mmCIF file of C-alpha atoms in Angstrom:
data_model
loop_
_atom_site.group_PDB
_atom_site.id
_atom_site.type_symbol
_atom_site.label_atom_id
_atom_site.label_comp_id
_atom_site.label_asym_id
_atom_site.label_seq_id
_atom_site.Cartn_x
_atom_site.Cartn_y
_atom_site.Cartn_z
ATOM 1 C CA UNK A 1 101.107 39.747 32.313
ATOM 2 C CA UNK A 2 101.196 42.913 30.172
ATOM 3 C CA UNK A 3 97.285 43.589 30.815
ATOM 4 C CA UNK A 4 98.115 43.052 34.279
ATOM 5 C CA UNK A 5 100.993 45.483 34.576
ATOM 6 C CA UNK A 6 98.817 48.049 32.100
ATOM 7 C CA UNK A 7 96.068 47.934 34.239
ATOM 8 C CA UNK A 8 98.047 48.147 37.195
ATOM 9 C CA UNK A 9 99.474 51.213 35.614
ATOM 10 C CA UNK A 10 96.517 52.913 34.601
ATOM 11 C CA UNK A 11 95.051 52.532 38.139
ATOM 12 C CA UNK A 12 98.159 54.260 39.831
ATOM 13 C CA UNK A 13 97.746 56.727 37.525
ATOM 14 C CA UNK A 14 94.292 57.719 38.137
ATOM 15 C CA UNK A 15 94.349 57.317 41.846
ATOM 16 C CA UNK A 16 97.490 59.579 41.613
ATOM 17 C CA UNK A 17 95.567 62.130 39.390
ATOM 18 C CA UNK A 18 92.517 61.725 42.479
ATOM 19 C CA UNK A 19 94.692 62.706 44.889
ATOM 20 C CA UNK A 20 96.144 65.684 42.969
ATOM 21 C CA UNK A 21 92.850 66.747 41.952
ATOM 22 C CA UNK A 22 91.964 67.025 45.497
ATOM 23 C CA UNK A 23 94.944 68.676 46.925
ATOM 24 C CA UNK A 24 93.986 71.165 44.622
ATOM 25 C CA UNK A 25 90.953 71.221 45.883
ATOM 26 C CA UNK A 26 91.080 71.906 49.229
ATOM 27 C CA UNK A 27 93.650 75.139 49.047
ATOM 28 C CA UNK A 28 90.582 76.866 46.953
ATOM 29 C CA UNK A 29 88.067 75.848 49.792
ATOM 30 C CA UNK A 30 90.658 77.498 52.506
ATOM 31 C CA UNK A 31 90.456 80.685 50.374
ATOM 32 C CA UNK A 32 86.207 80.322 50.147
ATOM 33 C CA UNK A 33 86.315 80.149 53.446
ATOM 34 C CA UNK A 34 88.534 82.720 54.449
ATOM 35 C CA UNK A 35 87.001 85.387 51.738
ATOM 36 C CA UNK A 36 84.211 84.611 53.782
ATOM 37 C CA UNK A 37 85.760 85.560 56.946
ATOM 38 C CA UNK A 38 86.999 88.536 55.439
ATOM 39 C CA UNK A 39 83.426 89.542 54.051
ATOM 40 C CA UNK A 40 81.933 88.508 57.699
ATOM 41 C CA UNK A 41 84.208 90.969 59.554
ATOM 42 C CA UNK A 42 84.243 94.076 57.278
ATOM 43 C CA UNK A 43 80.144 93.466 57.282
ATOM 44 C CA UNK A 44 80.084 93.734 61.087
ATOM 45 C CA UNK A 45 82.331 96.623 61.028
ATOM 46 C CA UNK A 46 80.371 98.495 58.564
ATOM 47 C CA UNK A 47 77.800 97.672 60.822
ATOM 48 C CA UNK A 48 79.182 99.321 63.979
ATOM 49 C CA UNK A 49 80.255 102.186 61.995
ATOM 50 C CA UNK A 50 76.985 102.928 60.634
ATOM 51 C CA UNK A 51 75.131 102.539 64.206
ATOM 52 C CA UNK A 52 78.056 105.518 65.515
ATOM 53 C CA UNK A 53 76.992 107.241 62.503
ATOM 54 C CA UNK A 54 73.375 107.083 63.250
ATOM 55 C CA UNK A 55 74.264 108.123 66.587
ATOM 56 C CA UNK A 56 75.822 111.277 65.654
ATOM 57 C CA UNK A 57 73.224 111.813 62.775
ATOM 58 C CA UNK A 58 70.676 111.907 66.053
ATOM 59 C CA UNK A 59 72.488 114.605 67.666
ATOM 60 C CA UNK A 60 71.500 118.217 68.041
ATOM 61 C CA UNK A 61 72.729 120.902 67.968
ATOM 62 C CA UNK A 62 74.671 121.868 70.743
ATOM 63 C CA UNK A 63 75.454 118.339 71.625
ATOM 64 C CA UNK A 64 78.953 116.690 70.565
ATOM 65 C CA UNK A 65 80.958 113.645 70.727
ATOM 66 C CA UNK A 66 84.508 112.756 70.958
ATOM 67 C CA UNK A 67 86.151 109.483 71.464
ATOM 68 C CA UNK A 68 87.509 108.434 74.922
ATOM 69 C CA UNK A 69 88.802 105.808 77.268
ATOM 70 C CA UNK A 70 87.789 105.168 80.770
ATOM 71 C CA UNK A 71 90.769 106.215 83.174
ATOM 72 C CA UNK A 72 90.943 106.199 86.819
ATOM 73 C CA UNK A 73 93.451 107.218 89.093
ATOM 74 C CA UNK A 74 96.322 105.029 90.951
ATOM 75 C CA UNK A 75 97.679 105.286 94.395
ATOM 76 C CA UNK A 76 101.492 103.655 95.041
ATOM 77 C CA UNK A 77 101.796 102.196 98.039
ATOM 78 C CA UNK A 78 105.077 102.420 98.522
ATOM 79 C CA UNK A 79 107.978 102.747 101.944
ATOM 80 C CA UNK A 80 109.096 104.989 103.475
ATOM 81 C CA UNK A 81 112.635 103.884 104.289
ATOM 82 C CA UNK A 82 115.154 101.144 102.659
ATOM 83 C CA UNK A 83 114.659 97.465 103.638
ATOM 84 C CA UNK A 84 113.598 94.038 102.584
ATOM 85 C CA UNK A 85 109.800 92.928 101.684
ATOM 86 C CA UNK A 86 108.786 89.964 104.112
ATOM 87 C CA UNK A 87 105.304 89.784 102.958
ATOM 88 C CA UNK A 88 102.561 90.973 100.254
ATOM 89 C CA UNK A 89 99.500 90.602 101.796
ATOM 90 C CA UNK A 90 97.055 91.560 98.900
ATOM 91 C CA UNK A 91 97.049 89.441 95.137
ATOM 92 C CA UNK A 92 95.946 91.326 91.645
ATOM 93 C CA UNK A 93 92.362 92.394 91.130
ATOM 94 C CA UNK A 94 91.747 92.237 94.594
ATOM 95 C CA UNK A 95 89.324 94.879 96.302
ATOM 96 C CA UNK A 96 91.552 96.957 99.548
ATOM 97 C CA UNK A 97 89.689 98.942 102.246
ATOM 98 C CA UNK A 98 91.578 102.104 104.008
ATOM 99 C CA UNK A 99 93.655 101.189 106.235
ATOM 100 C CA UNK A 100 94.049 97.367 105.213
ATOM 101 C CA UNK A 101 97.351 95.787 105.391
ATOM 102 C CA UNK A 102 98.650 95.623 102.266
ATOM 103 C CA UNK A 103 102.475 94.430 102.486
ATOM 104 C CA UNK A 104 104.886 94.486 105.476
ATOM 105 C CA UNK A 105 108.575 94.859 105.688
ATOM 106 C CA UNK A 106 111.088 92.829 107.648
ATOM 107 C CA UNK A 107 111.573 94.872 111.249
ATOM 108 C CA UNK A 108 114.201 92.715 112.786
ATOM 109 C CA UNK A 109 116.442 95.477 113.005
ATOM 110 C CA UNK A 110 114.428 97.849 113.813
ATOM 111 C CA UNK A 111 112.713 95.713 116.499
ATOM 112 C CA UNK A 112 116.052 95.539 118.340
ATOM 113 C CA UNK A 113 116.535 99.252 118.094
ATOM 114 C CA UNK A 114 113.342 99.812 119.560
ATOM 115 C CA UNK A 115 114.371 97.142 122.469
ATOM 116 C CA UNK A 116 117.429 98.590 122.656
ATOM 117 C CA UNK A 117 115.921 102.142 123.131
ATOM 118 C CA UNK A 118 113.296 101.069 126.026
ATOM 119 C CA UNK A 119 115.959 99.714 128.222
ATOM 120 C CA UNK A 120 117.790 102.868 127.685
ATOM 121 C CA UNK A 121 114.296 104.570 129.340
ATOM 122 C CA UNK A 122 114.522 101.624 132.194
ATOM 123 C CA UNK A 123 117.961 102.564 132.675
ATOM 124 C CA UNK A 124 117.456 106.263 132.618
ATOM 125 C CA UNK A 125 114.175 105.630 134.870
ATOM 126 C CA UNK A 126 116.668 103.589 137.217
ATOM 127 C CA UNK A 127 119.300 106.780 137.294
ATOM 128 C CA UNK A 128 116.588 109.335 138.172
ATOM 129 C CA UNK A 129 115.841 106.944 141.217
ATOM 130 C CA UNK A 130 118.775 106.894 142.428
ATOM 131 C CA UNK A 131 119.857 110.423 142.021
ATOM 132 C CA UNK A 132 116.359 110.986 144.008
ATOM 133 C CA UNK A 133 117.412 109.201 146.804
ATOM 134 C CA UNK A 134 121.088 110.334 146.561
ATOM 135 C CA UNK A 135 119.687 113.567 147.059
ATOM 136 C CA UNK A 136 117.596 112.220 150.304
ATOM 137 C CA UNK A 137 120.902 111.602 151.714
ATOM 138 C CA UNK A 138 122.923 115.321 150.944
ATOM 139 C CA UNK A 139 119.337 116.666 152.795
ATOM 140 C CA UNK A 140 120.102 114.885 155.838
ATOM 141 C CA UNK A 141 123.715 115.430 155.566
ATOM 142 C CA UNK A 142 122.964 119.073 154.616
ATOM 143 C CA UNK A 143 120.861 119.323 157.651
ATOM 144 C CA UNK A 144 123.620 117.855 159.940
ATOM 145 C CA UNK A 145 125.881 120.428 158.607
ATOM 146 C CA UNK A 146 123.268 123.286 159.430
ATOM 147 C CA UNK A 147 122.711 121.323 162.857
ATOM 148 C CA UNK A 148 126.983 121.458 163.289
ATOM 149 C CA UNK A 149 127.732 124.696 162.260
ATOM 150 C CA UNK A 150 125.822 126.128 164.470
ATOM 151 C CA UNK A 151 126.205 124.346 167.554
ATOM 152 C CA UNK A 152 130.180 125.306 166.671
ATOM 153 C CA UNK A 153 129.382 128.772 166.388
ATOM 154 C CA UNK A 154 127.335 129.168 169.796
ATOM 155 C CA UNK A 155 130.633 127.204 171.428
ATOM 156 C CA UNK A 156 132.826 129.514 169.792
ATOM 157 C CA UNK A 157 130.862 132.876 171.110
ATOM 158 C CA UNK A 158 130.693 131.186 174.576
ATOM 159 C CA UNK A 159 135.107 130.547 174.591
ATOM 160 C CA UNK A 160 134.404 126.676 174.701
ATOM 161 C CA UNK A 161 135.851 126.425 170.880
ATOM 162 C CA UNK A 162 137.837 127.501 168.474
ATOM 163 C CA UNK A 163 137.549 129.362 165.715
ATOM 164 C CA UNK A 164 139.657 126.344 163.901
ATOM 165 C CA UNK A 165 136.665 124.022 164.806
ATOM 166 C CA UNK A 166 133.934 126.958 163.347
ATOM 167 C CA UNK A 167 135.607 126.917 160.221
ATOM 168 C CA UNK A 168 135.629 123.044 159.799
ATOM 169 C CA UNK A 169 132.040 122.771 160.335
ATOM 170 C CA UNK A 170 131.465 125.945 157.835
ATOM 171 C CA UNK A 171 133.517 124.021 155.274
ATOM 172 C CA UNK A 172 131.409 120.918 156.054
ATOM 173 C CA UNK A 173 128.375 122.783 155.495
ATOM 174 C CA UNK A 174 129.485 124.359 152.393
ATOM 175 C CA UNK A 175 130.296 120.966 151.242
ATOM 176 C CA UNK A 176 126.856 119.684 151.754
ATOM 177 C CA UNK A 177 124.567 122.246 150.406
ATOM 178 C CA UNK A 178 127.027 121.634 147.019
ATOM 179 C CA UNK A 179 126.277 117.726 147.486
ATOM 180 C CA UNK A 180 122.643 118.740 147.620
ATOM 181 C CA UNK A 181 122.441 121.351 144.348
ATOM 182 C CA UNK A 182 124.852 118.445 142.496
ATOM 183 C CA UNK A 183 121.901 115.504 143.685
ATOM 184 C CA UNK A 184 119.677 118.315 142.188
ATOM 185 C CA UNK A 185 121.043 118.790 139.440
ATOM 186 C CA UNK A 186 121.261 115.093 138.750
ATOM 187 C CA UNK A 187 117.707 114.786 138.978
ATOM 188 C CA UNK A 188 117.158 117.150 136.417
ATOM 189 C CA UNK A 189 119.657 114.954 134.168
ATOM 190 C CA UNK A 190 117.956 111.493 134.713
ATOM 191 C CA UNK A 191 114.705 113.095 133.930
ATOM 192 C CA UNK A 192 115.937 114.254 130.580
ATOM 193 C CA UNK A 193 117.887 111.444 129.722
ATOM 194 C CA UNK A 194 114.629 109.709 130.138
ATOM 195 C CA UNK A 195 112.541 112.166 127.537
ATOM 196 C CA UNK A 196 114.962 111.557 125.262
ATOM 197 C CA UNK A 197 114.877 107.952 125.446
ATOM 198 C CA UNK A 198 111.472 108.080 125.360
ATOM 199 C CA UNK A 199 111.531 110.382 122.377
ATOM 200 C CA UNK A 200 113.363 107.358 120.722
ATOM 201 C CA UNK A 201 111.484 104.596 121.307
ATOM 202 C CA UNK A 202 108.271 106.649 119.861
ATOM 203 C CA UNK A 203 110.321 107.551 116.707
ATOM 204 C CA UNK A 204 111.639 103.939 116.026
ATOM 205 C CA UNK A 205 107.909 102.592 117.463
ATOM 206 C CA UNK A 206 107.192 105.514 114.085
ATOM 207 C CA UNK A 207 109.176 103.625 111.741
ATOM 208 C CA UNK A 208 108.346 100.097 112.845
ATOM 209 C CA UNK A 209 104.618 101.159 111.744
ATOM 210 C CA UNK A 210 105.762 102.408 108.644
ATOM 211 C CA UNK A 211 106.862 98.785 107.546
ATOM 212 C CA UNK A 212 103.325 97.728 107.724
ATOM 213 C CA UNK A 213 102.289 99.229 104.169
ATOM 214 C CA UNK A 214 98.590 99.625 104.256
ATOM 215 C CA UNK A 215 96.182 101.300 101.667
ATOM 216 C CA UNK A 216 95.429 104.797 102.122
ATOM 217 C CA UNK A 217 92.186 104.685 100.549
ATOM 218 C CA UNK A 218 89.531 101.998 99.273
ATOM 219 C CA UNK A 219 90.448 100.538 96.310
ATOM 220 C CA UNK A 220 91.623 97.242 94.061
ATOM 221 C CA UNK A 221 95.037 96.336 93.467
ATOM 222 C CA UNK A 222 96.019 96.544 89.759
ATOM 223 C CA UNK A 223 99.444 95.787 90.083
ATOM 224 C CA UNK A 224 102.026 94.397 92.388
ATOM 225 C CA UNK A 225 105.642 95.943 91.631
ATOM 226 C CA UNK A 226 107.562 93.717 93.740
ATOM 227 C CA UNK A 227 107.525 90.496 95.801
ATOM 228 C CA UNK A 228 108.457 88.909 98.929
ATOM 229 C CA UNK A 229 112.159 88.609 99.425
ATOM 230 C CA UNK A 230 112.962 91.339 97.503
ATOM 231 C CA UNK A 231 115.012 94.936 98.578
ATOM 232 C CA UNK A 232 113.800 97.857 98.105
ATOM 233 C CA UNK A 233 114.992 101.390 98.101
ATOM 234 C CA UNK A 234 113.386 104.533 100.518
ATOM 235 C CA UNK A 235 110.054 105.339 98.365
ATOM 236 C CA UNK A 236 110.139 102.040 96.538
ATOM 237 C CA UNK A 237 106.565 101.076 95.530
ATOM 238 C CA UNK A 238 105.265 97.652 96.353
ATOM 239 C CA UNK A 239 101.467 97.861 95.283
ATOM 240 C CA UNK A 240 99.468 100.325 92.968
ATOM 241 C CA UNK A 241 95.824 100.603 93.836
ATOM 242 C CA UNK A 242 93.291 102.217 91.394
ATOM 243 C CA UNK A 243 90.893 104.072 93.581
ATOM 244 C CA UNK A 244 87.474 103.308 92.033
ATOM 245 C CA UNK A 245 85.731 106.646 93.480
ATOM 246 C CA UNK A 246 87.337 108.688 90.888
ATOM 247 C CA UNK A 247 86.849 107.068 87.474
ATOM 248 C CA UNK A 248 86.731 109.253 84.411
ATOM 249 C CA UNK A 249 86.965 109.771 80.521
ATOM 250 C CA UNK A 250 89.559 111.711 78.977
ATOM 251 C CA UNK A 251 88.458 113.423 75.442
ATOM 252 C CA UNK A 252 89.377 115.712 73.209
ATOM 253 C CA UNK A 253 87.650 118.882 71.686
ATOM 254 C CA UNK A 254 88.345 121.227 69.044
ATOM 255 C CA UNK A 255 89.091 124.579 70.637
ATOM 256 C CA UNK A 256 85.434 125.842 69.173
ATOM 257 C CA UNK A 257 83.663 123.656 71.299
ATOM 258 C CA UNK A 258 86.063 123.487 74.025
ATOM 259 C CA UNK A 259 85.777 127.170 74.695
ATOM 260 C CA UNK A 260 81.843 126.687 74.887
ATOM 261 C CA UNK A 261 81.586 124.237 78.006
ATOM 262 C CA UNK A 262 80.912 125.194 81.116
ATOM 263 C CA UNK A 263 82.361 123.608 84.378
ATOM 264 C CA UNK A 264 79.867 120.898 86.004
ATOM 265 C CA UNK A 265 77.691 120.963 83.022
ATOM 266 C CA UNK A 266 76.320 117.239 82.317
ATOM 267 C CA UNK A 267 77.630 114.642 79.720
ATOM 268 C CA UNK A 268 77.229 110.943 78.864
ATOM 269 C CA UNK A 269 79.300 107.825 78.242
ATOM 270 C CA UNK A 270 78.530 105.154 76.158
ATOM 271 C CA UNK A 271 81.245 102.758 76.347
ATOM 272 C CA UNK A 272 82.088 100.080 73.590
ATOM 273 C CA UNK A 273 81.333 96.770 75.256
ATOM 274 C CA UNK A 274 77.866 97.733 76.518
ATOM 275 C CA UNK A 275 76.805 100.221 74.106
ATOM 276 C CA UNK A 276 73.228 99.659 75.120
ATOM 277 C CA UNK A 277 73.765 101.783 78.154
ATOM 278 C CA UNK A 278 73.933 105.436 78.756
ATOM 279 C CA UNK A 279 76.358 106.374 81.674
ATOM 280 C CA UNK A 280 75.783 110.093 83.597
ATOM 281 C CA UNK A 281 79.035 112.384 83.814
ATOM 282 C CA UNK A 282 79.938 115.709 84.488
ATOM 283 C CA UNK A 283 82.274 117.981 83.235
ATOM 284 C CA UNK A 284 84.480 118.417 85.643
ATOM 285 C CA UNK A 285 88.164 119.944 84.033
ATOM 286 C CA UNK A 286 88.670 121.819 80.763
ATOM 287 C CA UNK A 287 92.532 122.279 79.854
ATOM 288 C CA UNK A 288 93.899 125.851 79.170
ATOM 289 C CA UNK A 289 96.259 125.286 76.954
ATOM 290 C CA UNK A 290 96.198 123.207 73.604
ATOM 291 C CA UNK A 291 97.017 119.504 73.126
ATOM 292 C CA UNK A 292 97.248 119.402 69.690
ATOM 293 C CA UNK A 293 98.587 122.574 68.231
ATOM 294 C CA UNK A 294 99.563 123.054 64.797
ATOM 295 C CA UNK A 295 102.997 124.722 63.622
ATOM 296 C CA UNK A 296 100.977 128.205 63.061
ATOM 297 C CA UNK A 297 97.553 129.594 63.723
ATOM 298 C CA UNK A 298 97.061 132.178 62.012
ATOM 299 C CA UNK A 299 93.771 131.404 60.583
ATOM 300 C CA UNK A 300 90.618 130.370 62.056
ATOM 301 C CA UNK A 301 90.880 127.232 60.159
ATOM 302 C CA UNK A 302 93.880 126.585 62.093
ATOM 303 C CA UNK A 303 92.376 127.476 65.391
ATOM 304 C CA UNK A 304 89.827 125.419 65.699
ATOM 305 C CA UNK A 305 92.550 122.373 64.977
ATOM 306 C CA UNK A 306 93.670 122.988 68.345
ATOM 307 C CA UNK A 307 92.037 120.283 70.506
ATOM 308 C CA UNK A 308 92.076 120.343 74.251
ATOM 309 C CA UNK A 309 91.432 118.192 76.783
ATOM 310 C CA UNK A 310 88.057 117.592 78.763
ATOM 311 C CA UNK A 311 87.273 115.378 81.952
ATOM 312 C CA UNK A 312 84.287 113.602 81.909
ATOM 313 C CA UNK A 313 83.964 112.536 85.783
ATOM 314 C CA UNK A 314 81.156 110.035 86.715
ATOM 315 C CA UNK A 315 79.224 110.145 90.013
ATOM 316 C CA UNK A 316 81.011 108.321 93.070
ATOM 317 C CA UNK A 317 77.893 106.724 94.297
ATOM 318 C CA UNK A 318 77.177 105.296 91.201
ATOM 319 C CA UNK A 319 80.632 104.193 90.640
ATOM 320 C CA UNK A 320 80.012 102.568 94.367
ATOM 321 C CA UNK A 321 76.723 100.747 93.063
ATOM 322 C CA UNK A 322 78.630 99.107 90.125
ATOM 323 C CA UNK A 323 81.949 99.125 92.182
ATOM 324 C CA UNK A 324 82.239 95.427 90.816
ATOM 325 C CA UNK A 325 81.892 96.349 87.485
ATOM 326 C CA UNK A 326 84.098 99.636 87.283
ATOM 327 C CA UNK A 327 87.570 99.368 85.879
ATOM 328 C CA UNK A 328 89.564 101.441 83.440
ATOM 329 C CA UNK A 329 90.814 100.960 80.146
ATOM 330 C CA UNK A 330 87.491 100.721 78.985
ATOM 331 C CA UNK A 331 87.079 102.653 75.364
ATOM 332 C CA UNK A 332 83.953 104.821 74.435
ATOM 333 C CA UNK A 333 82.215 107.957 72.964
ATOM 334 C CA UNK A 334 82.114 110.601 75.736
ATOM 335 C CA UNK A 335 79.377 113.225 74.914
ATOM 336 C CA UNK A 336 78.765 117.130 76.106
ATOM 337 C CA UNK A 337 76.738 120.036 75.826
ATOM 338 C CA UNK A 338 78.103 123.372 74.332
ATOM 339 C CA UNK A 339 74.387 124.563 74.829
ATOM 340 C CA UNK A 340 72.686 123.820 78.299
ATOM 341 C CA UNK A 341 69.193 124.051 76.962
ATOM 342 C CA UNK A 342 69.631 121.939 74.184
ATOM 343 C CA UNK A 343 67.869 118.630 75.105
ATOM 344 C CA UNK A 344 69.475 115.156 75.513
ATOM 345 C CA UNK A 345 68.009 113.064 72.468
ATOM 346 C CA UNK A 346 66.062 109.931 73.832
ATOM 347 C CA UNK A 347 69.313 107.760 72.540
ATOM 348 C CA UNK A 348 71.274 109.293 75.362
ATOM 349 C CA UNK A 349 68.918 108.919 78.184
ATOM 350 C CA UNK A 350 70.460 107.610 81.163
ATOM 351 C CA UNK A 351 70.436 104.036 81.213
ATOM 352 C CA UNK A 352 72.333 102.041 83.758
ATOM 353 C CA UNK A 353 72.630 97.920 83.913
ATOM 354 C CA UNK A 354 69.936 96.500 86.452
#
């Protein structure tokens, strides 16, 4: 019994020291492996950072770089007056042509203005009618007047009437050319009560287009701001598009080589993910005043720390080519000539994606 209990006690005791041995164990392997990661990722860094350095080594002079990201700019979509969304027509990332329908607003109340307002115009249309033939009827009257009146007068010359009866038929008269100039006038009424209807149903027919909210210009929807159901304010915006015909990079010079470029001069792109291909720009806006400015400058030194912006705008039918592939955000190295003759180095040939 005792050499069974020892030897019972001896083997708990070295499984027990097995298992702790091998706990051990495996935080030291997590820690390999993970110094291994480390090594791995500082390796590939040192690795991109030495390919940008070679890239700049390459450079001549009169070529520099600068740091960018790919930017492109957004059109709102947005309404014109207060009301309620009742649909959104479009869904994120997808592409919009001009004039597409993009989101439209609920119209019932304007839809009952606007029936409201053309049977005001078959109303006033309905008034001019019958002030037209009103006025049919103080002609003929009118004319019996005339017709009276005279016969009165040629009774009255003869002795067969009075003058009593020549005034009656002069105050009949009078009465009817008034009837006519009021029928007249009436006319004139009806037909601007009708231009003014009509003037109302083409300014609510105006706003009941305006709840259809359609793009403005080609483009693909990056974000949609608000959702079916939901009320909105005059100039709320429902949809931003980001019009992929103007896509740029946004970098920053020192004011040395800032004040050197030239307007339309040509530049490259090389962005990040694809740094195998060279992308064609053009310089197309230099700031005039500073960015980054320093608290005094005074010196040259301190001058040339003043960095300013530069737009580097790529071609719009190559942006339409790769319209699929365009999209902002993008990071890269955005590169320009402060010399026109110096010559592109074969690294930053044009090279565009088959």
């Amino acid at each position: 019994m005792c050499l069974r209990g020892t030897a019972a006690k001896l083997s708990s005791g070295s499984l027990g020291d097995l298992a702790g041995t091998e706990m051990r164990r495996r935080p030291m392997q997590w820690k390999r492996y993970g110094t291994v990661a480390v090594i791995l990722s500082v390796l590939l860094g040192g690795a991109y950072v030495f390919w940008l350095d070679s890239q700049t080594a390459e450079l001549p002079a009169g070529i520099v770089r600068s740091n960018g990201r790919i930017e492109a700019e957004r059109i709102d979509v947005a309404t014109k007056l207060p009301g309620r969304i009742a649909e959104v027509r479009v869904s994120e990332g997808q592409w919009v042509e001009a004039g597409s329908l993009v989101a439209h607003m609920d119209t019932a109340e304007i839809d009952a203005q606007l029936r409201q307002a053309k049977a005001a115009v078959a109303q006033a249309e309905q008034q001019k009618l019958q002030t037209e033939a009103l006025l049919n009827q103080r002609l003929s009257e009118q004319e019996f007047a005339q017709a009276e009146f005279a016969r009165a007068e040629q009774l009255a010359a003869r002795g067969h009437a009075p003058q009593e009866l020549v005034d009656q038929r002069k105050s009949a008269l009078t009465t009817a050319d008034a009837g006519v100039a009021a029928a007249r006038a009436g006319i004139d009424l009806a037909t601007a009560t009708i231009a003014s209807a009509d003037a109302t149903v083409e300014r609510l027919q105006s706003i009941r287009a305006d709840a259809d909210l359609v793009a403005p210009h080609d483009g693909r929807v990056q974000y949609i701001l608000a959702k079916a159901g939901e009320v909105v304010g005059a100039g709320g915006r429902v949809v931003t598009l980001t019009d992929l015909t103007d896509i740029y990079m946004t970098i920053f010079l020192p004011a040395r080589d800032a004040g050197l470029l030239a307007i339309g001069s040509e530049a490259r792109i090389v962005l990040d993910p694809i740094p195998e291909y060279v992308i064609p720009a053009t310089v197309t806006f230099v700031a005039s005043t500073a960015q980054f400015t320093p608290k005094s400058v005074e010196t040259a030194d301190e001058r040339d720390q003043l960095m300013f912006r530069v737009k580097l705008t790529i071609p719009e039918d190559l942006l339409k080519a790769y319209q699929e592939q365009a999209k902002a955000g993008v990071a890269g190295v955005g590169y320009v000539r402060t010399d026109d003759t110096a010559p592109w180095p074969d690294v930053l040939s044009v090279k565009l994606p088959q």
